[in-house]
Short mmCIF file of C-alpha atoms and ligand atoms in Angstrom, two decimals:
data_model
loop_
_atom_site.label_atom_id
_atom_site.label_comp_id
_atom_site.label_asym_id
_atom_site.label_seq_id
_atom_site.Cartn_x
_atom_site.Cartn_y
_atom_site.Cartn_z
CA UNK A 1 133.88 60.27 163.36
CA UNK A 2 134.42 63.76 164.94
CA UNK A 3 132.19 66.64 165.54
CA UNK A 4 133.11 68.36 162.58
CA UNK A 5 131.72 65.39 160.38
CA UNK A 6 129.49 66.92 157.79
CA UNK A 7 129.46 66.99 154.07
CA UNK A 8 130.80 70.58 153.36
CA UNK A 9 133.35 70.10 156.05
CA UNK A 10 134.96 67.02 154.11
CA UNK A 11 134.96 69.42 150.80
CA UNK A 12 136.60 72.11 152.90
CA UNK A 13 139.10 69.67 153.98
CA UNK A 14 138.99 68.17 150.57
CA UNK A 15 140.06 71.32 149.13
CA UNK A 16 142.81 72.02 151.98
CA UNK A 17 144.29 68.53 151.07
CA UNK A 18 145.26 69.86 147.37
CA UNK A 19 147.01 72.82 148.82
CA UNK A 20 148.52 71.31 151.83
CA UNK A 21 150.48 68.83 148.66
CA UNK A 22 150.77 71.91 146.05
CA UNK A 23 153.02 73.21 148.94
CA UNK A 24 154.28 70.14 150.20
CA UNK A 25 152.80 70.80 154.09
CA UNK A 26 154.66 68.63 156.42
CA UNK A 27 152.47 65.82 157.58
CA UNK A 28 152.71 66.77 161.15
CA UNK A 29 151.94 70.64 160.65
CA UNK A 30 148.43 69.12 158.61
CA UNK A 31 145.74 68.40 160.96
CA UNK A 32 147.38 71.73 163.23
CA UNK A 33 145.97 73.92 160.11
CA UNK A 34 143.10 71.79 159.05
CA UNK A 35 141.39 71.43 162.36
CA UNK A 36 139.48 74.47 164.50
CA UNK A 37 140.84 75.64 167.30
CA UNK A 38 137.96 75.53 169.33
CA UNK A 39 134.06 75.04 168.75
CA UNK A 40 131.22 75.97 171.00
CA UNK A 41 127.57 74.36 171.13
CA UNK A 42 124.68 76.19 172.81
CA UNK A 43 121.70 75.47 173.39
CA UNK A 44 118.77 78.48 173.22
CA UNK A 45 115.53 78.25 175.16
CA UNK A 46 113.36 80.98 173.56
CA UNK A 47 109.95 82.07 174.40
CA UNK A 48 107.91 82.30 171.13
CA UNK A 49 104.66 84.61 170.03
CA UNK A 50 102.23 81.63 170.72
CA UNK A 51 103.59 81.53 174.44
CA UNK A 52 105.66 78.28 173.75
CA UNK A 53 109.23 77.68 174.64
CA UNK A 54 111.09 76.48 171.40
CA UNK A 55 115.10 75.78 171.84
CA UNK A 56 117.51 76.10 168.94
CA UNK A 57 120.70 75.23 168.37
CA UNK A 58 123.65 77.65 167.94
CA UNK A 59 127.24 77.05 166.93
CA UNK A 60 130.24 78.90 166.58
CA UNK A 61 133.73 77.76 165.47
CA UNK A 62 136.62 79.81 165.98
CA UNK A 63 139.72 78.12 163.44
CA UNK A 64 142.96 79.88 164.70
CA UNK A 65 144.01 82.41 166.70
CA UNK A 66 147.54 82.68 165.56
CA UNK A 67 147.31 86.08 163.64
CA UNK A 68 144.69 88.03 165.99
CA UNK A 69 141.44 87.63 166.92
CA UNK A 70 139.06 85.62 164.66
CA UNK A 71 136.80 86.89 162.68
CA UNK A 72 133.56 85.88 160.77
CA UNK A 73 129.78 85.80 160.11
CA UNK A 74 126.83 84.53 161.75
CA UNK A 75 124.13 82.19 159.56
CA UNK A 76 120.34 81.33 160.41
CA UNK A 77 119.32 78.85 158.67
CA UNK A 78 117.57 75.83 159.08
CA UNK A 79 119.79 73.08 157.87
CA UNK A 80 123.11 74.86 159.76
CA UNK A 81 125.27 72.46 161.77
CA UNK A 82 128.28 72.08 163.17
CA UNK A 83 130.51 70.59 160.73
CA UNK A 84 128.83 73.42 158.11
CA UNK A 85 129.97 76.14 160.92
CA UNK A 86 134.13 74.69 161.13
CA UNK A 87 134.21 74.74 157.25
CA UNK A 88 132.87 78.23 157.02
CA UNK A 89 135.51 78.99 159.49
CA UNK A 90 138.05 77.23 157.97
CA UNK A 91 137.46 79.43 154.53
CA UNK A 92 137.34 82.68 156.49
CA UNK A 93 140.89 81.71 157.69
CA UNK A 94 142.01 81.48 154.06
CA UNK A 95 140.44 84.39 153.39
CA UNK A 96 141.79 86.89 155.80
CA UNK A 97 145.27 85.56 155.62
CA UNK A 98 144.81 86.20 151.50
CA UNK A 99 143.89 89.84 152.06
CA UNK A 100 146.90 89.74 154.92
CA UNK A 101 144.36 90.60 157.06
CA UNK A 102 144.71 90.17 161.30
CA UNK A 103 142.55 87.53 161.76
CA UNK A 104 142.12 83.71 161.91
CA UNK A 105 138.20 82.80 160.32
CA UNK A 106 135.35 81.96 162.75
CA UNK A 107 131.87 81.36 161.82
CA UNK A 108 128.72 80.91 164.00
CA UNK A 109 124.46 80.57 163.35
CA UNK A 110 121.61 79.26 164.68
CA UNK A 111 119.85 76.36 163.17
CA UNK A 112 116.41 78.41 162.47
CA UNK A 113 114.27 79.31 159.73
CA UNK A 114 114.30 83.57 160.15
CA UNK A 115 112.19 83.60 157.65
CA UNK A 116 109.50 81.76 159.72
CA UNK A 117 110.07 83.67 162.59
CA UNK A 118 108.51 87.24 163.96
CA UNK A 119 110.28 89.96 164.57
CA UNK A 120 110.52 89.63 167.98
CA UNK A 121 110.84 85.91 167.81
CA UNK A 122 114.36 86.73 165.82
CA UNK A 123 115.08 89.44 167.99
CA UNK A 124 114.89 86.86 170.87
CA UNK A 125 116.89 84.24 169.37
CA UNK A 126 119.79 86.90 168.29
CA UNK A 127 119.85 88.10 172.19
CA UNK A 128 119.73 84.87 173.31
CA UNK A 129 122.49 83.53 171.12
CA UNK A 130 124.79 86.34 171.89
CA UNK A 131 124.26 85.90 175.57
CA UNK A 132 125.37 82.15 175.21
CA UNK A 133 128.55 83.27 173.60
CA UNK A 134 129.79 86.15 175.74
CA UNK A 135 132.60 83.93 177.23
CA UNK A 136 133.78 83.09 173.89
CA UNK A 137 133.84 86.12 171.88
CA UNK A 138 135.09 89.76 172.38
CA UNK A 139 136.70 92.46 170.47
CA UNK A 140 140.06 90.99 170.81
CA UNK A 141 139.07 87.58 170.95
CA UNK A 142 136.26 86.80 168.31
CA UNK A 143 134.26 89.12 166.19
CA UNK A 144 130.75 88.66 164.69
CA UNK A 145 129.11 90.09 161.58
CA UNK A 146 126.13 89.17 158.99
CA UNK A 147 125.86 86.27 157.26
CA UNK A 148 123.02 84.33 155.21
CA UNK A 149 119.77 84.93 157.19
CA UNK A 150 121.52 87.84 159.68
CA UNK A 151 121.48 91.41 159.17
CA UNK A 152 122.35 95.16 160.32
CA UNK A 153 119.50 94.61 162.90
CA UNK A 154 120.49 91.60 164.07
CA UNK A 155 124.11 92.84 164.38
CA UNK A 156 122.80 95.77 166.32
CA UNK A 157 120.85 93.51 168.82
CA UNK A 158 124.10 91.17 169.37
CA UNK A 159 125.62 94.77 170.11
CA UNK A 160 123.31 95.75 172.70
CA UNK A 161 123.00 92.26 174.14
CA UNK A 162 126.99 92.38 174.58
CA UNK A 163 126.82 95.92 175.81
CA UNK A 164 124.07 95.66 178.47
CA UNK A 165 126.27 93.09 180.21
CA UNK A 166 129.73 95.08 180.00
CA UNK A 167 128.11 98.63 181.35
CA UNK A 168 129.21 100.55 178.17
CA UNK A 169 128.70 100.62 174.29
CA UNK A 170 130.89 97.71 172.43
CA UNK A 171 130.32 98.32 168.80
CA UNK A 172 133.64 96.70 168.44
CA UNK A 173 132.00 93.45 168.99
CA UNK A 174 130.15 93.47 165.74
CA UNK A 175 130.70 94.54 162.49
CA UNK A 176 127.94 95.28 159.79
CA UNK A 177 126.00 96.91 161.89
CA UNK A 178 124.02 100.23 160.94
CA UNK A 179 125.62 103.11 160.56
CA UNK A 180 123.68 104.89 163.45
CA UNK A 181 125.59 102.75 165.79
CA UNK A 182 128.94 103.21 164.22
CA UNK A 183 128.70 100.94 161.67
CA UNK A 184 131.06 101.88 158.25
CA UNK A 185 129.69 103.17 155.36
CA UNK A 186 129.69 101.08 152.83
CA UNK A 187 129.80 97.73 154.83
CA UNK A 188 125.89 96.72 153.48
CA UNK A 189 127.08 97.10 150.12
CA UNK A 190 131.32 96.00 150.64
CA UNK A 191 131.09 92.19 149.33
CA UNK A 192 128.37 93.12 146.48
CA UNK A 193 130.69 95.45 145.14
CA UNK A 194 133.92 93.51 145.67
CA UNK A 195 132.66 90.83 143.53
CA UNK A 196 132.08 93.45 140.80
CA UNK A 197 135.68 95.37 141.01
CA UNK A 198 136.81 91.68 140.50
CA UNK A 199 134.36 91.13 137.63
CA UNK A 200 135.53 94.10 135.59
CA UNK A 201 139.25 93.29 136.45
CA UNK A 202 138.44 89.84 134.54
CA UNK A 203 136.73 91.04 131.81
CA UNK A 204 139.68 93.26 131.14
CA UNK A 205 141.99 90.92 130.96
CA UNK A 206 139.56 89.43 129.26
CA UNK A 207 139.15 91.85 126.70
CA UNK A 208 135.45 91.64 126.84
CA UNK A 209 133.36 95.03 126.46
CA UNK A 210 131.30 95.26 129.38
CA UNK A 211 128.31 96.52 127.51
CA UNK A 212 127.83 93.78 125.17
CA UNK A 213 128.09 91.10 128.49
CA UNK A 214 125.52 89.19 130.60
CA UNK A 215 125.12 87.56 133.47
CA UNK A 216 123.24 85.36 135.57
CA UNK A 217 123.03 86.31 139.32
CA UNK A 218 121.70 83.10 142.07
CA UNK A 219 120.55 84.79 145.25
CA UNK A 220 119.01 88.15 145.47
CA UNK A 221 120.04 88.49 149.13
CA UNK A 222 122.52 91.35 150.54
CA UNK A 223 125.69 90.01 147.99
CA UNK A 224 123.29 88.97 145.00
CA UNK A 225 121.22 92.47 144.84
CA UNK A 226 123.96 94.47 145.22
CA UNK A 227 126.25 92.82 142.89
CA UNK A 228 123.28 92.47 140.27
CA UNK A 229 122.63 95.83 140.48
CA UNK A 230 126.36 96.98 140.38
CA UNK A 231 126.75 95.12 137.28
CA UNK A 232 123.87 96.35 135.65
CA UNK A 233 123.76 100.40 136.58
CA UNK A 234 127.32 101.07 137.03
CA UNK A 235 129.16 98.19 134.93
CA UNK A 236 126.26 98.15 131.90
CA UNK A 237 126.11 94.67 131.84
CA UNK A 238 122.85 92.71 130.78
CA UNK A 239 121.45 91.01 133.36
CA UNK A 240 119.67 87.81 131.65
CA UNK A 241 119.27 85.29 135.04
CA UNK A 242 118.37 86.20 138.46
CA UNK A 243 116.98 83.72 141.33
CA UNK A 244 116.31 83.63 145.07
CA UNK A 245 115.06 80.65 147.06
CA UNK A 246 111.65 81.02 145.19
CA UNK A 247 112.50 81.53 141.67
CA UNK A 248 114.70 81.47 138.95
CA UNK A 249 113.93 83.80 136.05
CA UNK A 250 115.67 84.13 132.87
CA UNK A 251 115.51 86.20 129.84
CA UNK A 252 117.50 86.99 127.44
CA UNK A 253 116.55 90.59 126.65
CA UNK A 254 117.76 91.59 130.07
CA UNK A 255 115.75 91.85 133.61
CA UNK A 256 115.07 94.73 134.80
CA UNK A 257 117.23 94.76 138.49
CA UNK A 258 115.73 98.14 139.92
CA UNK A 259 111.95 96.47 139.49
CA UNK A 260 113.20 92.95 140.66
CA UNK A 261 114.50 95.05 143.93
CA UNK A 262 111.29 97.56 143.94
CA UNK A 263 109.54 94.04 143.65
CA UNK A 264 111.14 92.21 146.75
CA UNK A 265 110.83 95.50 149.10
CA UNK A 266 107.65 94.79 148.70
CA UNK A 267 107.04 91.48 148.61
CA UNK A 268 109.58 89.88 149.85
CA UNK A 269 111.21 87.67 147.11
CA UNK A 270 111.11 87.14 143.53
CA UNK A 271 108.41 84.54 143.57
CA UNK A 272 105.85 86.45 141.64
CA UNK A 273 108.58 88.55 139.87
CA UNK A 274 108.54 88.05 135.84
CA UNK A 275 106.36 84.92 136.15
CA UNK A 276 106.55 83.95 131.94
CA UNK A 277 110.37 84.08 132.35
CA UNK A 278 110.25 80.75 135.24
CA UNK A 279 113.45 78.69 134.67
CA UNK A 280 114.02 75.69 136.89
CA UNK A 281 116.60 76.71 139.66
CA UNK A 282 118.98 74.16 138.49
CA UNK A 283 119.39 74.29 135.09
CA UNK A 284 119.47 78.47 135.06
CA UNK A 285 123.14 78.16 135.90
CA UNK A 286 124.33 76.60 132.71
CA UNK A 287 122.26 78.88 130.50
CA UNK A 288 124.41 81.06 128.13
CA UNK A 289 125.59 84.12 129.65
CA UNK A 290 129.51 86.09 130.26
CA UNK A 291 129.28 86.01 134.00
CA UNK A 292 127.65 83.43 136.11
CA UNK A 293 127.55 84.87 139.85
CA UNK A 294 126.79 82.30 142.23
CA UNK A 295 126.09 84.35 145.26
CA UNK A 296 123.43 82.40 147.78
CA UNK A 297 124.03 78.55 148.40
CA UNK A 298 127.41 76.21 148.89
CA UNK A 299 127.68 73.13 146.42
CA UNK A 300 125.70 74.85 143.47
CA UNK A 301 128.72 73.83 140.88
CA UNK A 302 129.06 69.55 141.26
CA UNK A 303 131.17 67.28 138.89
CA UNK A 304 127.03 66.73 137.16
CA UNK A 305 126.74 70.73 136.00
CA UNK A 306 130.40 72.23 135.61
CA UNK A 307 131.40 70.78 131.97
CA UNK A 308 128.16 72.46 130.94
CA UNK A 309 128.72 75.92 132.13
CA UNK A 310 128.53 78.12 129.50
CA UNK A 311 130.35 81.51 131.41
CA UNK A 312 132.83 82.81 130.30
CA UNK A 313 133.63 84.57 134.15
CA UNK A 314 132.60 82.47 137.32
CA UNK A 315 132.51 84.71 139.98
CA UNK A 316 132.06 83.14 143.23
CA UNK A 317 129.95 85.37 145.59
CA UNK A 318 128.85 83.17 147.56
CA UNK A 319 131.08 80.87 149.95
CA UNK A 320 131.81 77.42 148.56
CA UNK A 321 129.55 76.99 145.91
CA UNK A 322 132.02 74.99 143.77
CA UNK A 323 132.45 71.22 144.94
CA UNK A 324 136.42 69.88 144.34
CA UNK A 325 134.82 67.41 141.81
CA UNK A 326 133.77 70.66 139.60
CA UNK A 327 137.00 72.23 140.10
CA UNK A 328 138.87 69.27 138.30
CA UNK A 329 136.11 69.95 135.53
CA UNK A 330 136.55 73.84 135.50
CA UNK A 331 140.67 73.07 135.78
CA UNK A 332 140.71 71.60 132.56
CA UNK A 333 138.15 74.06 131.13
CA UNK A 334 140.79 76.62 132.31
CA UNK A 335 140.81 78.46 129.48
CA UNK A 336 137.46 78.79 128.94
CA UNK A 337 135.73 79.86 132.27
CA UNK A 338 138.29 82.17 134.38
CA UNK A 339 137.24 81.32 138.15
CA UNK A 340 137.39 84.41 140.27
CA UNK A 341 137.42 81.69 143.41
CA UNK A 342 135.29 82.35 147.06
CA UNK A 343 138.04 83.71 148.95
CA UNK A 344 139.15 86.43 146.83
CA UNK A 345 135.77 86.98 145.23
CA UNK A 346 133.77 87.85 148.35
CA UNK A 347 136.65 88.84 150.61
CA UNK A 348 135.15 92.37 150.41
CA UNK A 349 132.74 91.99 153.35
CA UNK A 350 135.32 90.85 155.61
CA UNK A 351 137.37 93.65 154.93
CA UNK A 352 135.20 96.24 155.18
CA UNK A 353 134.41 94.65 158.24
CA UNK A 354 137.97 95.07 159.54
CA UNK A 355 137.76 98.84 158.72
CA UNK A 356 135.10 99.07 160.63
CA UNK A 357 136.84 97.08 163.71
CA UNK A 358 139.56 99.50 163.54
CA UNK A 359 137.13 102.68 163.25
CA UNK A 360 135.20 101.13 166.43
CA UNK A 361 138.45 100.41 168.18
CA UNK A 362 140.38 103.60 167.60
CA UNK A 363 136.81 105.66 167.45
CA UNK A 364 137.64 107.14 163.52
CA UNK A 365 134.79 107.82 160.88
CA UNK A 366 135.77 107.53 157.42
CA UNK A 367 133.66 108.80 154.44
CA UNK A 368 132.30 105.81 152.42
CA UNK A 369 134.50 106.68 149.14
CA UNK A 370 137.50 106.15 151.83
CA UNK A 371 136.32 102.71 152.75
CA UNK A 372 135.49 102.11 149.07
CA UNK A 373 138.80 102.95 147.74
CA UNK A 374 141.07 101.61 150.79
CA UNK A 375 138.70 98.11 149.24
CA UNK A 376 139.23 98.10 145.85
CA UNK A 377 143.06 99.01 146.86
CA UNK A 378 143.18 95.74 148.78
CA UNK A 379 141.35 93.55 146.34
CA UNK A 380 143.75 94.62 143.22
CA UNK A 381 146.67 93.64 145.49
CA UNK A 382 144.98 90.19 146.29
CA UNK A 383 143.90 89.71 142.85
CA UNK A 384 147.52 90.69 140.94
CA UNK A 385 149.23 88.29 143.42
CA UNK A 386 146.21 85.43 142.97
CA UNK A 387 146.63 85.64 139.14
CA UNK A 388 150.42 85.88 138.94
CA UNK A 389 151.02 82.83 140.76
CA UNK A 390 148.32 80.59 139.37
CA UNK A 391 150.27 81.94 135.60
CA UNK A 392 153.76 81.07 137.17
CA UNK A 393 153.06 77.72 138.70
CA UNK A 394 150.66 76.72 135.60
CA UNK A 395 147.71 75.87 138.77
CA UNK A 396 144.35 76.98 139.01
CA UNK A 397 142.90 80.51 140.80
CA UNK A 398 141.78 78.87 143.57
CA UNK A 399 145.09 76.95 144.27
CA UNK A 400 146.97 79.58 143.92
CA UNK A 401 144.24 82.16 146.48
CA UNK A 402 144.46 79.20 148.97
CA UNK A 403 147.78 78.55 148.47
CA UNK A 404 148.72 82.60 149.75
CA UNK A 405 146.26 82.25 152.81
CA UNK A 406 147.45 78.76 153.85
CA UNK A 407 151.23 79.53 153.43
CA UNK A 408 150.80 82.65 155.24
CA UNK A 409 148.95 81.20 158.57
CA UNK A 410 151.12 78.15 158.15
CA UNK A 411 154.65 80.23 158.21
CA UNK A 412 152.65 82.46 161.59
CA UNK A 413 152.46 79.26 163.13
CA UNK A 414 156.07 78.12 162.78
CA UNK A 415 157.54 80.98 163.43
CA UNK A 416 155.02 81.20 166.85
CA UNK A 417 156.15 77.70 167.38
CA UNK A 418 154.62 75.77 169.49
CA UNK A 419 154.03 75.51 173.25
CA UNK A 420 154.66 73.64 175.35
P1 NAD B 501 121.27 86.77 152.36
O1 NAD B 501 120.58 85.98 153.40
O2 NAD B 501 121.24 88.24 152.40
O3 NAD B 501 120.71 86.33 150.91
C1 NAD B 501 120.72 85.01 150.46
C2 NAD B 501 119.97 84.98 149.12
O4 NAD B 501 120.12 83.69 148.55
C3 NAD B 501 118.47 85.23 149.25
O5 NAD B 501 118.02 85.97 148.13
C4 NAD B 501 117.89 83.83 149.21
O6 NAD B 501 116.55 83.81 148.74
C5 NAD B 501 118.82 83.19 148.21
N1 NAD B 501 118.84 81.73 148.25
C6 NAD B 501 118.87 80.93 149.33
N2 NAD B 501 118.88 79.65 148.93
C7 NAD B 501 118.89 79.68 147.57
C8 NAD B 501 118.90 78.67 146.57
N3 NAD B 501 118.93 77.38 146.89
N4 NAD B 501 118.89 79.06 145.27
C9 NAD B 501 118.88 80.36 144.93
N5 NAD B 501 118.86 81.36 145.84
C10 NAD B 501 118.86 81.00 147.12
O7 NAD B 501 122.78 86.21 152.33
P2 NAD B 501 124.08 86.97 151.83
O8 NAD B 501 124.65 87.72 152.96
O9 NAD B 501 123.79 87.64 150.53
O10 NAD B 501 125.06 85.72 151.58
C11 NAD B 501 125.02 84.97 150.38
C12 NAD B 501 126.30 84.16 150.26
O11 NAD B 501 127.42 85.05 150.27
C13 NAD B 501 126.56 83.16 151.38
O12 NAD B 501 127.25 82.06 150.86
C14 NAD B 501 127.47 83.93 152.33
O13 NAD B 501 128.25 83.08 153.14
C15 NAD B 501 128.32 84.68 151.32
N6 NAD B 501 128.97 85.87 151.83
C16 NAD B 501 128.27 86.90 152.38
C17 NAD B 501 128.93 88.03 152.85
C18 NAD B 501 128.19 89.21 153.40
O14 NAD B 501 128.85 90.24 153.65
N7 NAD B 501 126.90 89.18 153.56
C19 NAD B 501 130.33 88.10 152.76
C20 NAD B 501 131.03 87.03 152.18
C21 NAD B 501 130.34 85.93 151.71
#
């Protein structure tokens, strides 16, 4: 038992286990990668609407320092712990050290519900949070952007909450934060759009025509919509699933993305959206389609759903949603369904995010087809390098993405060495 113990954290272990062997990891440098560096539990006292005090509990994990400052997003929701938080962090190691980025992966939240909260109940639980962790964190220490359930106003609030107590602005502290505040254009949108550079990549090595694809999107949040709607306006792909918490609609004639959006602005999600075209939730993912884009929940592809995937691209937008007992199914299936895995797939965000870190830090602006291209740049790099190696070594995209990020923070650490 250790505080870490938690379901997704054994599957991000899991899943570090197959590369630590692939690359034959010492045995005594193992548990030195695996393991966080540090993990911080607060507790947060908040007054509420009704005139209550409620207290949640936030978490953040920072997983190694050994390349820079870490870096990664902050999650509200309900069902968030602690063991959830160290294998988010442990990903956004892998991640950054992929896209040879300076930073080891950290991830943070709040156990909460924001969608049952008021707007000043939220705004009081992001100050409140942030104030907890202003020992911890810092510009060259730890760095905080948007996750599941978090935002550009929440970001801007964990700003301001940071600032106040320093005497002067910090945007440096956050990343996705709005543009007003020196937030980068093009950071909202970053990981949506990633997902699709990589998309079109695969389908042209694929040799598949774009306009005579589909795809099925899960999550309509700030990767989903943007991705969904990528794909559809600027790709011309046919968009035949989309789902959020509250639905899951399919039809094969094609959605219509700009009234699913135009639908949620106004209501909030796609409960009421398309209402004949109901799927259940579960069994949308293996409907036929070219691209499946998982981009809202972890552990959405299990040993019980992968042989019956019927993509012929699974792009993973969100973090984690393929268990290691589906990736045995998908690695003999590797022919079939080309994986564009987590790390790669939605590594967009995080590097926007360090464009903006450097724009804050060095106070530069750059125009958003700048921060686009610098992106895609990156991503083609990271994507060449995932796809030659997996070809070379006959193993599977995500061994071979891991494989870079662990190798590189393993051979930072031994040449560091250690002290004492
Ligand atoms: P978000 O909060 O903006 O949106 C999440 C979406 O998923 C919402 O539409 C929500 O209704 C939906 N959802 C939640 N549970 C669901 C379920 N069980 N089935 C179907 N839909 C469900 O979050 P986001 O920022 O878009 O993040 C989505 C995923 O992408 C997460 O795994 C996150 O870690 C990952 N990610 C996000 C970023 C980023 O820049 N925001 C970067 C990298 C990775």
């Amino acid at each position: 038992m250790h505080i870490y113990d938690d379901e997704v954290f054994q599957m991000a272990c899991d899943q570090f286990k197959v590369i630590a062997d692939y690359l034959e990891v010492d045995p005594n440098d193992r548990e030195r990668l695996m393991f966080p560096k540090r993990a911080i539990a607060v507790t947060l006292p908040v007054h509420m609407d009704d005139g209550s005090t409620r207290t949640f509990q936030g978490y953040r994990v920072q997983h190694h320092l050994t390349l820079g400052p870490t870096k990664g997003g902050t999650r509200f929701a309900p069902s968030l712990s602690m063991g959830e938080t160290a294998a988010l962090a442990m990903w956004m190691s892998w991640k950054c050290a992929l896209s040879n980025l300076p930073y080891g992966g950290a991830k943070g939240g709040v156990a909460c519900d924001p969608s049952k909260l008021s707007r000043t109940e939220l705004e009081n639980v992001s100050r409140r949070y942030m104030q907890e962790m202003i020992p911890f964190v810092g510009p060259y220490t730890d760095i905080m952007g948007p996750d599941m359930g978090t935002n550009e106003q929440v970001m801007a609030w964990f700003m301001d909450t940071y600032s106040v107590y320093q005497g002067y602005s910090v945007g440096e502290i956050v990343t996705g934060k709005p543009v007003s505040i020196g937030g980068t254009e093009g950071r909202r949108e970053a990981t949506g759009r990633g997902v699709v550079y990589l998309v079109e990549r695969a389908m042209d090595m694929l040799k598949l025509d774009p306009e005579k694809c589909t795809a099925i999107v899960q999550g309509f949040g700030n990767v989903g919509s943007v991705a969904a709607l990528s794909l559809a306006l600027k790709t011309g792909v046919k968009i035949v699933g989309l789902s959020d918490h509250t639905a899951a609609i399919y039809n094969a004639k094609g959605i219509d993305v700009k009234a699913a959006e135009q639908h949620v602005l106004k209501k909030g999600t796609l409960r009421a959206f398309m209402q004949d075209d109901h799927v259940d939730p579960n069994e949308m993912l293996t409907m036929k389609c070219d691209i499946l884009a998982p981009c809202a929940v972890d552990r959405v592809i299990t040993e019980h759903n992968a042989a019956k995937l019927q993509c012929r691209i699974l792009a993973e937008g969100a973090n984690g949603p393929t268990t290691p007992g589906a990736d045995r199914i998908l690695d003999q299936r590797w022919d079939e369904v080309f994986v564009i895995p987590d790390i790669l797939c939605n590594a967009g965000g995080v590097i926007v995010s360090y464009f903006e870190w450097v724009q804050g830090l060095q106070s530069f602006l750059w125009t958003e087809m700048e921060v686009t291209d610098k992106l895609f740049r990156i991503l083609e790099h990271s994507f060449s390098q995932v796809i030659r190696r997996a070809k070379e070594h006959k193993i599977s995209h995500r061994t071979s993405a891991m494989a870079i990020g662990v190798e590189r923070v393993m051979k930072a650490k031994k040449t560091r060495g250690l002290f004492p």
